[in-house]
Coordinates of C-alpha atoms in Angstrom, one line a residue:
M221 CA -18.4 -3.4 -19.1
S222 CA -21.0 -2.4 -21.6
T223 CA -20.8 -1.3 -25.1
T224 CA -21.8 2.3 -26.2
E225 CA -21.0 4.5 -29.6
S226 CA -17.5 5.5 -28.3
G227 CA -16.6 2.1 -27.4
F228 CA -16.6 0.5 -23.8
T229 CA -17.5 1.9 -20.4
W230 CA -17.8 0.5 -17.0
R231 CA -20.9 0.0 -15.5
S232 CA -20.3 1.1 -12.2
Q233 CA -17.4 3.2 -10.7
S234 CA -16.8 0.4 -8.1
A235 CA -16.2 -2.2 -10.6
F236 CA -13.7 0.0 -12.4
V237 CA -12.0 0.6 -9.1
V238 CA -11.8 -3.1 -8.4
V239 CA -10.3 -4.1 -11.7
A240 CA -8.1 -1.1 -11.7
A241 CA -6.8 -2.3 -8.1
G242 CA -6.3 -5.7 -9.3
A243 CA -4.4 -4.5 -12.4
T244 CA -2.2 -2.2 -10.2
L245 CA -1.4 -4.8 -7.8
S246 CA 0.7 -7.5 -9.6
L247 CA 2.0 -10.8 -8.7
N248 CA 5.6 -9.5 -8.4
D249 CA 4.8 -7.0 -5.5
F250 CA 3.6 -10.0 -3.5
L251 CA 6.7 -11.9 -4.3
T252 CA 9.5 -9.7 -3.8
F253 CA 8.2 -6.8 -1.4
P254 CA 8.9 -8.9 1.9
V255 CA 12.3 -9.8 1.0
L256 CA 13.3 -6.4 -0.3
A257 CA 11.8 -4.7 3.0
G258 CA 13.7 -7.3 5.0
Q259 CA 17.1 -6.5 3.1
N260 CA 16.7 -2.6 3.1
G261 CA 16.0 -1.9 6.9
G262 CA 12.3 -2.9 7.7
G263 CA 10.3 0.0 8.5
A264 CA 12.2 2.7 7.2
F265 CA 11.9 1.0 3.7
L266 CA 8.5 0.7 4.1
L267 CA 7.9 4.6 4.8
L268 CA 10.1 5.6 2.0
Y269 CA 8.2 3.0 -0.5
I270 CA 4.8 4.4 0.5
F271 CA 6.0 7.9 -0.1
F272 CA 7.3 7.2 -3.6
L273 CA 4.5 5.1 -4.4
F274 CA 2.4 8.3 -3.8
A275 CA 4.8 10.7 -5.0
L276 CA 5.5 8.9 -8.5
G277 CA 2.8 6.4 -9.0
L278 CA 0.0 8.2 -8.0
P279 CA 0.5 11.1 -10.8
L280 CA 1.3 8.3 -13.5
L281 CA -2.0 6.8 -12.7
M282 CA -4.0 10.0 -12.7
N283 CA -2.2 10.6 -16.0
E284 CA -3.0 7.5 -17.6
L285 CA -6.8 7.5 -16.7
M286 CA -7.0 11.0 -17.9
L287 CA -5.6 9.9 -21.2
G288 CA -7.9 7.0 -21.4
R289 CA -10.8 9.4 -20.5
L290 CA -10.1 11.7 -23.1
T291 CA -9.5 9.7 -25.9
R292 CA -11.5 6.6 -25.2
T293 CA -8.7 4.4 -26.8
D294 CA -5.8 2.1 -25.6
P295 CA -2.5 3.8 -25.0
A296 CA -0.9 3.4 -28.2
A297 CA -3.8 4.7 -30.1
S298 CA -4.5 7.7 -27.4
L299 CA -0.7 9.0 -27.7
R300 CA -1.0 8.5 -31.5
T301 CA -4.3 10.5 -31.6
L302 CA -2.8 13.2 -29.4
S303 CA 0.5 13.3 -31.0
D304 CA -1.3 14.1 -34.4
Q305 CA -3.5 16.5 -32.8
Y306 CA -1.0 18.8 -31.3
K307 CA 1.7 18.0 -34.1
A308 CA 3.9 16.5 -31.5
S309 CA 7.5 14.5 -31.9
V310 CA 6.8 10.9 -33.3
Y311 CA 8.6 9.7 -30.4
W312 CA 5.1 9.9 -28.4
K313 CA 3.5 7.5 -30.7
L314 CA 6.8 5.2 -30.0
A315 CA 5.9 5.6 -26.1
G316 CA 2.5 4.4 -26.7
L317 CA 3.8 1.0 -28.7
S318 CA 6.5 0.7 -26.1
A319 CA 4.0 0.8 -23.4
M320 CA 1.9 -1.8 -25.3
L321 CA 4.9 -3.9 -25.5
A322 CA 6.2 -3.7 -22.2
A323 CA 2.4 -4.6 -21.1
F324 CA 2.7 -7.9 -23.3
L325 CA 6.3 -8.8 -22.2
I326 CA 5.0 -8.7 -18.6
I327 CA 1.9 -10.8 -18.9
A328 CA 4.3 -13.3 -20.7
T329 CA 6.3 -13.2 -17.9
F330 CA 3.6 -13.7 -15.1
S331 CA 2.1 -16.4 -17.3
V332 CA 5.0 -18.4 -16.9
I333 CA 5.3 -17.8 -13.1
A334 CA 1.5 -18.7 -12.8
G335 CA 2.3 -22.0 -14.6
W336 CA 5.1 -23.1 -12.3
S337 CA 2.8 -22.1 -9.5
L338 CA 0.2 -24.5 -10.9
A339 CA 2.3 -27.0 -11.5
Y340 CA 3.9 -27.0 -8.4
S341 CA 0.4 -27.0 -6.5
F342 CA -0.1 -30.2 -8.0
K343 CA 2.8 -32.1 -7.2

């Protein structure tokens, strides 16, 4: 990443794609997906999972990327800026803060799981 007047920018598009893919694929997906697929029908579950991944996940990802590109800030600041600009409800500001809180809680949870994995690997 490089610094410009408006904030941080990615040096190349491929670096952004790699980081976005790494952030999207979480440890939880790798741990629970085989169990979910086995318990819920195998191939049929996989087809429905892929369908809903694209039907729900892709529009949400595109929305988040467009908000970030438009405001060049974090999710909480971008929703605060846009809600002030368009005189929207205060709940949009709370949505940005709750997104940041959810990300913090997910990172805290995965840090514990990563610690367990490291402890197990050295036993």
